[in-house]
PDB file of N, CA, C and O in Angstrom:
ATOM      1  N   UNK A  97      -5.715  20.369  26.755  1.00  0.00           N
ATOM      2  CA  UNK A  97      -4.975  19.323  26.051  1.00  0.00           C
ATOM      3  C   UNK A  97      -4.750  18.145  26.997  1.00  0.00           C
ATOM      4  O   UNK A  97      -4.453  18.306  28.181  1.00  0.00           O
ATOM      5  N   UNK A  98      -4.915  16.883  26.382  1.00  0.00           N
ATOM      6  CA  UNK A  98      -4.786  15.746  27.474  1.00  0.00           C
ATOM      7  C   UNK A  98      -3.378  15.652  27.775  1.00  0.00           C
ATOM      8  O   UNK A  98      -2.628  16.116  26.917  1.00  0.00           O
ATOM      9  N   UNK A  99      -2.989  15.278  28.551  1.00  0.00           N
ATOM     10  CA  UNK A  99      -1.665  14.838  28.861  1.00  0.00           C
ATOM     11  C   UNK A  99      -1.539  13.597  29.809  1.00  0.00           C
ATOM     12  O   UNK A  99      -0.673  13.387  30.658  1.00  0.00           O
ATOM     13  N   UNK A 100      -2.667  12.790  29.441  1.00  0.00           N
ATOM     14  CA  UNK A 100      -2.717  11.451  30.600  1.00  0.00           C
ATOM     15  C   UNK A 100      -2.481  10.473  29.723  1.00  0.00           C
ATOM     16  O   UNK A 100      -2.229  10.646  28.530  1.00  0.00           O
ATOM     17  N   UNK A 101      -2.571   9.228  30.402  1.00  0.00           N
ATOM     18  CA  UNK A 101      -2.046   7.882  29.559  1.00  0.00           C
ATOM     19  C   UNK A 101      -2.324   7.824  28.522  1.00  0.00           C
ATOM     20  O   UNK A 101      -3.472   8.248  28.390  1.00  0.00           O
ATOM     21  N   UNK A 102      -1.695   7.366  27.179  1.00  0.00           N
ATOM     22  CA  UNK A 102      -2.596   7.172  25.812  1.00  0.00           C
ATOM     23  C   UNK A 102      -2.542   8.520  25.078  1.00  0.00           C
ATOM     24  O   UNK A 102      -2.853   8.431  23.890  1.00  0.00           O
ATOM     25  N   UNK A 103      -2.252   9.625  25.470  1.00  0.00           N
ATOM     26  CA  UNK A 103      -2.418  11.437  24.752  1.00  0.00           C
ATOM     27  C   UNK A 103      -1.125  10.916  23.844  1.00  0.00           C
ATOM     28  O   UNK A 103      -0.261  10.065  24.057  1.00  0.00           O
ATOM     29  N   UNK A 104      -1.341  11.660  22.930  1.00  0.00           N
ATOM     30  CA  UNK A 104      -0.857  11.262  21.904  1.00  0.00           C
ATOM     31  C   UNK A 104       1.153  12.363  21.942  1.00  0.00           C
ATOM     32  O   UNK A 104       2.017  12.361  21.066  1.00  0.00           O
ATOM     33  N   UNK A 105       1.154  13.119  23.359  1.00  0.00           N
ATOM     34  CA  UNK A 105       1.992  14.011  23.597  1.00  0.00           C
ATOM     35  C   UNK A 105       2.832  12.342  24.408  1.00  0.00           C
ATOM     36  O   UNK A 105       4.054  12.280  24.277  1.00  0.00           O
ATOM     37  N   UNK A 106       2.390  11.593  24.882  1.00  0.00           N
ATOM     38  CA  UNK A 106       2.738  10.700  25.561  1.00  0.00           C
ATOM     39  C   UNK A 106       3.785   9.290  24.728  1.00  0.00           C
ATOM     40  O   UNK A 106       4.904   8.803  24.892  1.00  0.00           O
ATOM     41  N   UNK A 107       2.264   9.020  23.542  1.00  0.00           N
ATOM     42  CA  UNK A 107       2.638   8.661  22.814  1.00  0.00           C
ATOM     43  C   UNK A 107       3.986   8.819  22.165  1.00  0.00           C
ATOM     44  O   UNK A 107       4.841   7.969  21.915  1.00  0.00           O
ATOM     45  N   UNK A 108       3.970   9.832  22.000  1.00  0.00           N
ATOM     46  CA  UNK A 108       5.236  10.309  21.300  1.00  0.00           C
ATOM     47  C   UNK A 108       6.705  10.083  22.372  1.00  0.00           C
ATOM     48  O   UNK A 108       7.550   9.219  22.141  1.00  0.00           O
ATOM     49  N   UNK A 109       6.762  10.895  23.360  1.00  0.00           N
ATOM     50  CA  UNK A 109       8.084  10.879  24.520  1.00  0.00           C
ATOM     51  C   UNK A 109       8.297   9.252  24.865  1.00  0.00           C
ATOM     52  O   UNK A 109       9.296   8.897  25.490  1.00  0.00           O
ATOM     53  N   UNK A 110       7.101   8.108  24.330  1.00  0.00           N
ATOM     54  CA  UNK A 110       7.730   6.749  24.939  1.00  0.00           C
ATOM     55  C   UNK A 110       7.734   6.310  23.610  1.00  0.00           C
ATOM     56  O   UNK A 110       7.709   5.095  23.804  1.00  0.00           O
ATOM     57  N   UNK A 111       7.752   6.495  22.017  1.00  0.00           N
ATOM     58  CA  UNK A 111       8.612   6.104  21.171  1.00  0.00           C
ATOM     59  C   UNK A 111       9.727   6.812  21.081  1.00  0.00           C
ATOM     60  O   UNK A 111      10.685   6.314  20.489  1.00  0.00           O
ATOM     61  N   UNK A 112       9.832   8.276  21.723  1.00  0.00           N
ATOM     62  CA  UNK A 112      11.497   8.702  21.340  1.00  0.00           C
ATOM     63  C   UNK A 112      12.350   8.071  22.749  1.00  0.00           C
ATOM     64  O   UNK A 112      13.572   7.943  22.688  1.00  0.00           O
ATOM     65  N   UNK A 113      11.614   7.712  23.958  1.00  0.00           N
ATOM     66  CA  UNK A 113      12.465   6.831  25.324  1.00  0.00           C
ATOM     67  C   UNK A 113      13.019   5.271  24.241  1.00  0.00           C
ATOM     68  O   UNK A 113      14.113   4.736  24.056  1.00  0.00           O
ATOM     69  N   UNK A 114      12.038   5.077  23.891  1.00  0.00           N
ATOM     70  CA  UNK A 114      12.232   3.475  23.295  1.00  0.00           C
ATOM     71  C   UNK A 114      13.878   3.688  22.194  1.00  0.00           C
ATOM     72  O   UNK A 114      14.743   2.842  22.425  1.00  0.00           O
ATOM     73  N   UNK A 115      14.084   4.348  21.520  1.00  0.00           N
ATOM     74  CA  UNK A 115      14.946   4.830  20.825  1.00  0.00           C
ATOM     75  C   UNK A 115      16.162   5.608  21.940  1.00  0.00           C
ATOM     76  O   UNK A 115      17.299   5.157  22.080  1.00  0.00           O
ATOM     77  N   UNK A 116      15.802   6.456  22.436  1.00  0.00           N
ATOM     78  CA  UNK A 116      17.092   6.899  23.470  1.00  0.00           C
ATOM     79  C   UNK A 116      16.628   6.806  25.453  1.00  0.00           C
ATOM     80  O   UNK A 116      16.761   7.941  25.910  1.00  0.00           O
ATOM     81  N   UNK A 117      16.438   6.388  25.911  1.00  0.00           N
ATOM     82  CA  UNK A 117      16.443   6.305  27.506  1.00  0.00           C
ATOM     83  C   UNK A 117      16.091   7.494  27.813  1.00  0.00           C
ATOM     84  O   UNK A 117      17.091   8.132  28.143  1.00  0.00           O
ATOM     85  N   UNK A 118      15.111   8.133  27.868  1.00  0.00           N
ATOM     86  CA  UNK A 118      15.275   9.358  28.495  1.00  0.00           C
ATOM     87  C   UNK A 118      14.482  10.451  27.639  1.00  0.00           C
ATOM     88  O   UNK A 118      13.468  11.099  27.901  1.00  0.00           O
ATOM     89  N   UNK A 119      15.285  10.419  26.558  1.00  0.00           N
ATOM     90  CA  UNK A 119      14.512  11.543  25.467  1.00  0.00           C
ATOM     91  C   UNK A 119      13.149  12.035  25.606  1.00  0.00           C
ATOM     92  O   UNK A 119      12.712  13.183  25.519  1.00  0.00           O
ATOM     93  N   UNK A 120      12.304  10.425  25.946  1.00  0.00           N
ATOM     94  CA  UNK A 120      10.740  10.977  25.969  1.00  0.00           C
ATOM     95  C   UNK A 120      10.340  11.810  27.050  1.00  0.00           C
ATOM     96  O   UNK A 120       9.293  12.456  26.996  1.00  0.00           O
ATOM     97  N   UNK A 121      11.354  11.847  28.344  1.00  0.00           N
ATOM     98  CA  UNK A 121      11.180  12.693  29.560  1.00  0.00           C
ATOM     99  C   UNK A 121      11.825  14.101  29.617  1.00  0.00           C
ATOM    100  O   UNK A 121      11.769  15.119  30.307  1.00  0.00           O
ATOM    101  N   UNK A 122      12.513  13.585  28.450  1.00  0.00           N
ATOM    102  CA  UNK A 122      13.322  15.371  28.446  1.00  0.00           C
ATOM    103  C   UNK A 122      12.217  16.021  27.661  1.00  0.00           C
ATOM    104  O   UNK A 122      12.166  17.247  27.759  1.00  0.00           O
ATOM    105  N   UNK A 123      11.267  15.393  26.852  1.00  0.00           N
ATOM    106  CA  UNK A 123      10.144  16.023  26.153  1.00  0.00           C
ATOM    107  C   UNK A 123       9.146  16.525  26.575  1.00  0.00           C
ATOM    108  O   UNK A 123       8.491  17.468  26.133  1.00  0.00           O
ATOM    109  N   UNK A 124       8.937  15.597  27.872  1.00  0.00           N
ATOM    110  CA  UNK A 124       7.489  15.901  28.640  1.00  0.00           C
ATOM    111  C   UNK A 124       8.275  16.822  29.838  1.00  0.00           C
ATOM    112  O   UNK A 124       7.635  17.169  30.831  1.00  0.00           O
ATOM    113  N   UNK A 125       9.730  17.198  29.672  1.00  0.00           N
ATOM    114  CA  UNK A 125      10.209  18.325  30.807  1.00  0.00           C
ATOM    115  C   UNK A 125      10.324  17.989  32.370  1.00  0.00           C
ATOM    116  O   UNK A 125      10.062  18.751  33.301  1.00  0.00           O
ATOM    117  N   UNK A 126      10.820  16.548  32.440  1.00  0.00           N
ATOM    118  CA  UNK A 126      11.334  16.017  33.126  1.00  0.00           C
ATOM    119  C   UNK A 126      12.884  15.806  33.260  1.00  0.00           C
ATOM    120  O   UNK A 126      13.416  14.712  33.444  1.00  0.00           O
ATOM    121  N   UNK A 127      13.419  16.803  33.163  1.00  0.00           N
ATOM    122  CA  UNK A 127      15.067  16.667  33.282  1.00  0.00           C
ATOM    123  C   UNK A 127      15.650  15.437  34.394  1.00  0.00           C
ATOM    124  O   UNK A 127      16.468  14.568  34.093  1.00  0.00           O
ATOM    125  N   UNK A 128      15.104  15.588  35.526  1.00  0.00           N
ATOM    126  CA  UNK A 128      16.288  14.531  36.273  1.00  0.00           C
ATOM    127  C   UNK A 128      15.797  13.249  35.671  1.00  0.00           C
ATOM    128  O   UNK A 128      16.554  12.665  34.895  1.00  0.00           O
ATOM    129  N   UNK A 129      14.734  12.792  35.912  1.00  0.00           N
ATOM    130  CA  UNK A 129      13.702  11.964  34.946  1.00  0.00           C
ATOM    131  C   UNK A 129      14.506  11.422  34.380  1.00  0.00           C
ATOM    132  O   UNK A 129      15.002  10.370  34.784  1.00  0.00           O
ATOM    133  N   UNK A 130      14.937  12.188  32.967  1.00  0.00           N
ATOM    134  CA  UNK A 130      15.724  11.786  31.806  1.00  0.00           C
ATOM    135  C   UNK A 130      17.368  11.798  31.631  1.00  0.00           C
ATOM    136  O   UNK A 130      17.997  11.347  30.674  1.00  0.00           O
ATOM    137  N   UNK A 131      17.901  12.450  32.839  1.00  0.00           N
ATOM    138  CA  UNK A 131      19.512  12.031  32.915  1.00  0.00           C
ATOM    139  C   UNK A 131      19.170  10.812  33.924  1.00  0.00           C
ATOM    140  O   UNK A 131      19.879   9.816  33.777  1.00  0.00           O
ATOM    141  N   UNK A 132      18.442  10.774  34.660  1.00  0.00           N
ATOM    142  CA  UNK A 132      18.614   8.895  35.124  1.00  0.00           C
ATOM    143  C   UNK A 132      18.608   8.034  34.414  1.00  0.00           C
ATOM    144  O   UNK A 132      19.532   7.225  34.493  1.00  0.00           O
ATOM    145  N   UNK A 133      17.217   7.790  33.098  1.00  0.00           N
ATOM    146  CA  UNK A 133      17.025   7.094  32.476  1.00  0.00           C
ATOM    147  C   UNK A 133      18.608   7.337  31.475  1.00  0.00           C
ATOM    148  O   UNK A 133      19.205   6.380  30.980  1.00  0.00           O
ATOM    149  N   UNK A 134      18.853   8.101  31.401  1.00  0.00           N
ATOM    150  CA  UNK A 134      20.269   7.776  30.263  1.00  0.00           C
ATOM    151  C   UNK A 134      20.960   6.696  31.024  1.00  0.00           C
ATOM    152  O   UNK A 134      20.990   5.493  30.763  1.00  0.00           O
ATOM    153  N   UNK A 135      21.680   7.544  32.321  1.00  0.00           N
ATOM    154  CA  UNK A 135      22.912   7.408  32.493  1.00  0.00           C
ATOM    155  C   UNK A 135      22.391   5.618  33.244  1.00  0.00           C
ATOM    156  O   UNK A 135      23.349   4.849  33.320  1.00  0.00           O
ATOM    157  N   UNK A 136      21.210   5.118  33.669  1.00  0.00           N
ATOM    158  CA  UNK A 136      20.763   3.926  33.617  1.00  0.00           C
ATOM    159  C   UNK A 136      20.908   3.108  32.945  1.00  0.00           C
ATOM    160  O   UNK A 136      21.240   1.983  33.320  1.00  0.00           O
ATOM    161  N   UNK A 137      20.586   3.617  31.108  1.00  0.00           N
ATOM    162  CA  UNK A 137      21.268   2.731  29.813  1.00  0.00           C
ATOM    163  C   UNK A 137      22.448   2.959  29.450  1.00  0.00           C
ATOM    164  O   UNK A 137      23.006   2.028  28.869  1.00  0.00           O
ATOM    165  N   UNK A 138      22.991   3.852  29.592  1.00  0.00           N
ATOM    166  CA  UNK A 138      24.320   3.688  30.035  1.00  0.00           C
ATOM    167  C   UNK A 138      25.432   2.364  30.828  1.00  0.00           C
ATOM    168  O   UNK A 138      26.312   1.634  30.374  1.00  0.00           O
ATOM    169  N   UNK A 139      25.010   2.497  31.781  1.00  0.00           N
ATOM    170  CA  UNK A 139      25.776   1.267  32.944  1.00  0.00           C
ATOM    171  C   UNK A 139      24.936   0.200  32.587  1.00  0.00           C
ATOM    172  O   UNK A 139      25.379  -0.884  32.968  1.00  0.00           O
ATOM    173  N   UNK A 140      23.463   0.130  31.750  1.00  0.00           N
ATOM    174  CA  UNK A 140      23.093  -1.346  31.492  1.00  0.00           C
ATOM    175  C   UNK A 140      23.813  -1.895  31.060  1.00  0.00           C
ATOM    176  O   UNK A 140      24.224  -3.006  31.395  1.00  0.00           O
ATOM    177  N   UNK A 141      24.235  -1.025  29.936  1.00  0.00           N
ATOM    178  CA  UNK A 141      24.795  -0.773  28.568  1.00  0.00           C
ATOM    179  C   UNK A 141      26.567  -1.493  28.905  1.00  0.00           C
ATOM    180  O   UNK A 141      27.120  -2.355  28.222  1.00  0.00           O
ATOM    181  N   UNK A 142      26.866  -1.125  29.565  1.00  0.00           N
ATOM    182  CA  UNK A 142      28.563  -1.424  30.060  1.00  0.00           C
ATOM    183  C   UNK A 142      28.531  -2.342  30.665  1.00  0.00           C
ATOM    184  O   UNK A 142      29.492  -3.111  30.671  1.00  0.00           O
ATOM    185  N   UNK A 143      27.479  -2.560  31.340  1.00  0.00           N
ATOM    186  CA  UNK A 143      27.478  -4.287  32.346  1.00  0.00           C
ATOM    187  C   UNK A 143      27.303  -5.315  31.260  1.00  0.00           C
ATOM    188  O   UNK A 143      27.917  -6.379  31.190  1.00  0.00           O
ATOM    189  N   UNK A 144      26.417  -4.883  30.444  1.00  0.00           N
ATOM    190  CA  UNK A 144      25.844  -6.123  29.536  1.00  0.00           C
ATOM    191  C   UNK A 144      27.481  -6.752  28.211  1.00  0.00           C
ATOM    192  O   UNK A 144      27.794  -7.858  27.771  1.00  0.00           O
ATOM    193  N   UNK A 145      28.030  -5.455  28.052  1.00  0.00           N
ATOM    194  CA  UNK A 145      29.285  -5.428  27.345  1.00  0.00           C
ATOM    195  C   UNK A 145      30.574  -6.375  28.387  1.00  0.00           C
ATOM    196  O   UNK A 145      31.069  -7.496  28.266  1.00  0.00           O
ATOM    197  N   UNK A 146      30.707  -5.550  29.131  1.00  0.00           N
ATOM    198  CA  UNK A 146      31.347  -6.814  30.200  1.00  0.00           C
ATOM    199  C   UNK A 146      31.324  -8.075  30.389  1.00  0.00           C
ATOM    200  O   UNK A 146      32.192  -8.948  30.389  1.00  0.00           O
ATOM    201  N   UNK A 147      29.712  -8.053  30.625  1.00  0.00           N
ATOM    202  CA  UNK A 147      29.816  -9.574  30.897  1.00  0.00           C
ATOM    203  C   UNK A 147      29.864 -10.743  29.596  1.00  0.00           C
ATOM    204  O   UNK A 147      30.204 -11.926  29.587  1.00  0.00           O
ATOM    205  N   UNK A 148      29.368  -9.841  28.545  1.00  0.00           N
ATOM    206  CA  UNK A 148      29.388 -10.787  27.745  1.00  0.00           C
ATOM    207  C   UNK A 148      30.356 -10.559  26.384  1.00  0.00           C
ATOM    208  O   UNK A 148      30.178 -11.077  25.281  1.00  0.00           O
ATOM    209  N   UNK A 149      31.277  -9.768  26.723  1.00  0.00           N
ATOM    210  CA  UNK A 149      32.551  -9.309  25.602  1.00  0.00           C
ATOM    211  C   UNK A 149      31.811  -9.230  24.333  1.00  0.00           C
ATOM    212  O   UNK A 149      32.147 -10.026  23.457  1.00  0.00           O
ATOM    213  N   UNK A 150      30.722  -8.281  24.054  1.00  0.00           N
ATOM    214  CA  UNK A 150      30.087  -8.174  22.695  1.00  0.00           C
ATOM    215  C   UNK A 150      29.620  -6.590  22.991  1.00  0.00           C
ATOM    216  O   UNK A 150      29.413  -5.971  24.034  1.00  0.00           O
ATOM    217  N   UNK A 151      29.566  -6.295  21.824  1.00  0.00           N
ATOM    218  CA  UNK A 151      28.760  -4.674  21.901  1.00  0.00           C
ATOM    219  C   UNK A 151      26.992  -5.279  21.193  1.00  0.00           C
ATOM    220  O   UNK A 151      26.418  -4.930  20.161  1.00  0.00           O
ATOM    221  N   UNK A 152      26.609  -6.181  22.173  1.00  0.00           N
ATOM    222  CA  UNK A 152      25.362  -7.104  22.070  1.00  0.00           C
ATOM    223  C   UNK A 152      24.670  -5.717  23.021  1.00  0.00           C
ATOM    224  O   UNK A 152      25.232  -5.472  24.089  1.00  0.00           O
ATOM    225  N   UNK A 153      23.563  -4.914  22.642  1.00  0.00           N
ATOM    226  CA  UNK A 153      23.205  -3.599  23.683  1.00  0.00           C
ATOM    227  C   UNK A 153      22.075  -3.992  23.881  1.00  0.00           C
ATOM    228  O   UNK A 153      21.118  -3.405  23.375  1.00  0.00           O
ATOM    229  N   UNK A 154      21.871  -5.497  24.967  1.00  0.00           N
ATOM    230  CA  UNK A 154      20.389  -5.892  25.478  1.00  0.00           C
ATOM    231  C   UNK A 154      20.139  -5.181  26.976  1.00  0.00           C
ATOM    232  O   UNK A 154      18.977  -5.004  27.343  1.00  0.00           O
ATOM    233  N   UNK A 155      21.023  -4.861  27.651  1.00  0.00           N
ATOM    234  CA  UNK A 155      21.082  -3.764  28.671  1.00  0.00           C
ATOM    235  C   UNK A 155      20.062  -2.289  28.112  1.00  0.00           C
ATOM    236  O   UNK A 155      18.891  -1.983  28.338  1.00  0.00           O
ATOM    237  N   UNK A 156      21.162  -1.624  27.302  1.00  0.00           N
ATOM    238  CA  UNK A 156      20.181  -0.940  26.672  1.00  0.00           C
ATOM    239  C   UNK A 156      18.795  -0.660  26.227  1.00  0.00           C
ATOM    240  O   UNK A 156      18.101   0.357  26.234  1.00  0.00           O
ATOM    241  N   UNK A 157      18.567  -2.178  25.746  1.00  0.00           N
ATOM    242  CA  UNK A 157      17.028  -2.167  25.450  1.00  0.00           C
ATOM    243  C   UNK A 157      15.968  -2.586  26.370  1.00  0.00           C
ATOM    244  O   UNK A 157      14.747  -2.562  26.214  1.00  0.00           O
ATOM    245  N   UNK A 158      16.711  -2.992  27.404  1.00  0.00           N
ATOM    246  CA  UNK A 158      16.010  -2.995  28.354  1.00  0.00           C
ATOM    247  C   UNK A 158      15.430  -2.230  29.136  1.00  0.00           C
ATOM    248  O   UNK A 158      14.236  -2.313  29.422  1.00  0.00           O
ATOM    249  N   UNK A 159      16.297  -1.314  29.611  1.00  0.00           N
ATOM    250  CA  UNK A 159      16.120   0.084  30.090  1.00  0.00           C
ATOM    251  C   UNK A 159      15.304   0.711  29.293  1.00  0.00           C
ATOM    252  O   UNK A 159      14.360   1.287  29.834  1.00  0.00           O
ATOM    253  N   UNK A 160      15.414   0.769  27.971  1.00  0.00           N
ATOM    254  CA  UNK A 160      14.675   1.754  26.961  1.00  0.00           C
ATOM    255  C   UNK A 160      13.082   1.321  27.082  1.00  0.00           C
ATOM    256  O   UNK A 160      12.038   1.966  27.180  1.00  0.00           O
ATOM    257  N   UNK A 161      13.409  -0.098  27.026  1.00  0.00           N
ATOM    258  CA  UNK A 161      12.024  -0.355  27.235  1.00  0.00           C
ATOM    259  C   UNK A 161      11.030   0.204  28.477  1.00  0.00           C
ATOM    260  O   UNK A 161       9.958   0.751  28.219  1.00  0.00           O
ATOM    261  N   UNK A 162      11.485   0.015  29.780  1.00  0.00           N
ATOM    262  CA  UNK A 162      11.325   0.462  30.764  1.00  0.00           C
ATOM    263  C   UNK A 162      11.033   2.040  30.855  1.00  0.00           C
ATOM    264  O   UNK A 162       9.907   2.356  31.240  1.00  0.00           O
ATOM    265  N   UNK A 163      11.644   2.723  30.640  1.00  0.00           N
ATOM    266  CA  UNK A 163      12.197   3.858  29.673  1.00  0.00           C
ATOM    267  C   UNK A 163      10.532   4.712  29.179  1.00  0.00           C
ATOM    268  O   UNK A 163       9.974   5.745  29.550  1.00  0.00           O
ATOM    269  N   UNK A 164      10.168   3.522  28.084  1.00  0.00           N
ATOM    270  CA  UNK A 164       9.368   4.085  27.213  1.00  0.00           C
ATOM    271  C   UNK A 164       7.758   3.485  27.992  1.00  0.00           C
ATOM    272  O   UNK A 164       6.656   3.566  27.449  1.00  0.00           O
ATOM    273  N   UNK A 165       8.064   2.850  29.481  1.00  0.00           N
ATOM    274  CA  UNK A 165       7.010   2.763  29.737  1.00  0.00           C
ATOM    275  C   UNK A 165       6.491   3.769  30.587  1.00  0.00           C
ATOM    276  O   UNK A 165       5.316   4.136  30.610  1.00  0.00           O
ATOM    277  N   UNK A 166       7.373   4.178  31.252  1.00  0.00           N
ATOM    278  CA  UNK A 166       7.379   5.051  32.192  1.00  0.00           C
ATOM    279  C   UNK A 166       6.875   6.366  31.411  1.00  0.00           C
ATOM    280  O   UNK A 166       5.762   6.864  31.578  1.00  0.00           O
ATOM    281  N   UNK A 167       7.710   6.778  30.667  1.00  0.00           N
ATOM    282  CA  UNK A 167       6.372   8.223  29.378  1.00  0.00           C
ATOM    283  C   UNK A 167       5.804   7.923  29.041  1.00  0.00           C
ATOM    284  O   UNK A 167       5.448   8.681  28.138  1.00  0.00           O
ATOM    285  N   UNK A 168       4.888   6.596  29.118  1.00  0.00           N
ATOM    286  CA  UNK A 168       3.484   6.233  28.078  1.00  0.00           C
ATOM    287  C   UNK A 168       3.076   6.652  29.467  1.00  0.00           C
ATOM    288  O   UNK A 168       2.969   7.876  29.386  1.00  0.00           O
ATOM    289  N   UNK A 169       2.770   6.253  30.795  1.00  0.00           N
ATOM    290  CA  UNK A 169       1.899   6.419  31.516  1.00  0.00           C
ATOM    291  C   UNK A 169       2.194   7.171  32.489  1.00  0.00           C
ATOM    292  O   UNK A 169       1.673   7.024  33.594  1.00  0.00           O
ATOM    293  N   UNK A 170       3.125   8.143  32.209  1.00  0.00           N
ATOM    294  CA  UNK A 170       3.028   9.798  32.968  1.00  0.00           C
ATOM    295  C   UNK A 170       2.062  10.481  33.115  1.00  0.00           C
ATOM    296  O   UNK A 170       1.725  10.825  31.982  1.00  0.00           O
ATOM    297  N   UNK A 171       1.268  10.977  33.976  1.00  0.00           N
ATOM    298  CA  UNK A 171       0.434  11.970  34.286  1.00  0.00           C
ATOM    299  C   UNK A 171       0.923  13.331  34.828  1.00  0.00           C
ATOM    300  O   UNK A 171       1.463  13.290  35.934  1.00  0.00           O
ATOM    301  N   UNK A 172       0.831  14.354  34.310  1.00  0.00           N
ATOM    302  CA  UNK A 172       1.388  15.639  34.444  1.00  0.00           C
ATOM    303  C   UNK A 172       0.239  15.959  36.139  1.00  0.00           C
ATOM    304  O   UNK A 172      -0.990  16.042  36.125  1.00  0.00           O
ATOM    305  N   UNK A 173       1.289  16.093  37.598  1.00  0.00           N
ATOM    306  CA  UNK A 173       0.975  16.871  38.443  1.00  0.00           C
ATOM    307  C   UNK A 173      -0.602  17.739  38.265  1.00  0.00           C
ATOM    308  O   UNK A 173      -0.691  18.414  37.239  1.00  0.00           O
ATOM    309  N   UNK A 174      -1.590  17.739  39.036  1.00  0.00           N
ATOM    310  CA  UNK A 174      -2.690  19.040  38.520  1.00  0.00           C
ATOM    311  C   UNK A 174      -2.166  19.926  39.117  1.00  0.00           C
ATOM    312  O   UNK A 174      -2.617  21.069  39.047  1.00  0.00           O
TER     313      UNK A 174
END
């Protein structure tokens, strides 16, 4: 089964990162992986609220984005 850039196992963990920070790495069984990427959109998430007194979550999507690039082009260790 492929599991390199573009596999459709990939595919998948960087549309569920894009949606939650992390998720797509807790999929591909990357645990620390994916409590960084949270707790990352997390504090984006609270800085971006801070500075700009709105629950505006562009912190968030930033990270997520980032997030969901990082599980598109994971290569599983041989």
């Amino acid at each position: 089964m492929a599991t390199g850039q573009g596999s459709t196992g990939n595919v998948i963990a960087a549309l569920c990162s894009f949606v939650v920070p992390g998720l797509g790495q807790l999929i591909q069984g990357r645990l620390l992986s994916a409590i960084l990427w949270f707790i990352s959109a997390c504090i984006a998430f609270a800085i971006t609220w801070l500075l700009t007194l709105s629950l505006l979550p562009f912190g968030w999507f930033v990270v997520s984005v980032f997030a969901c690039i990082n599980a598109a082009v994971y290569r599983r260790p041989a």
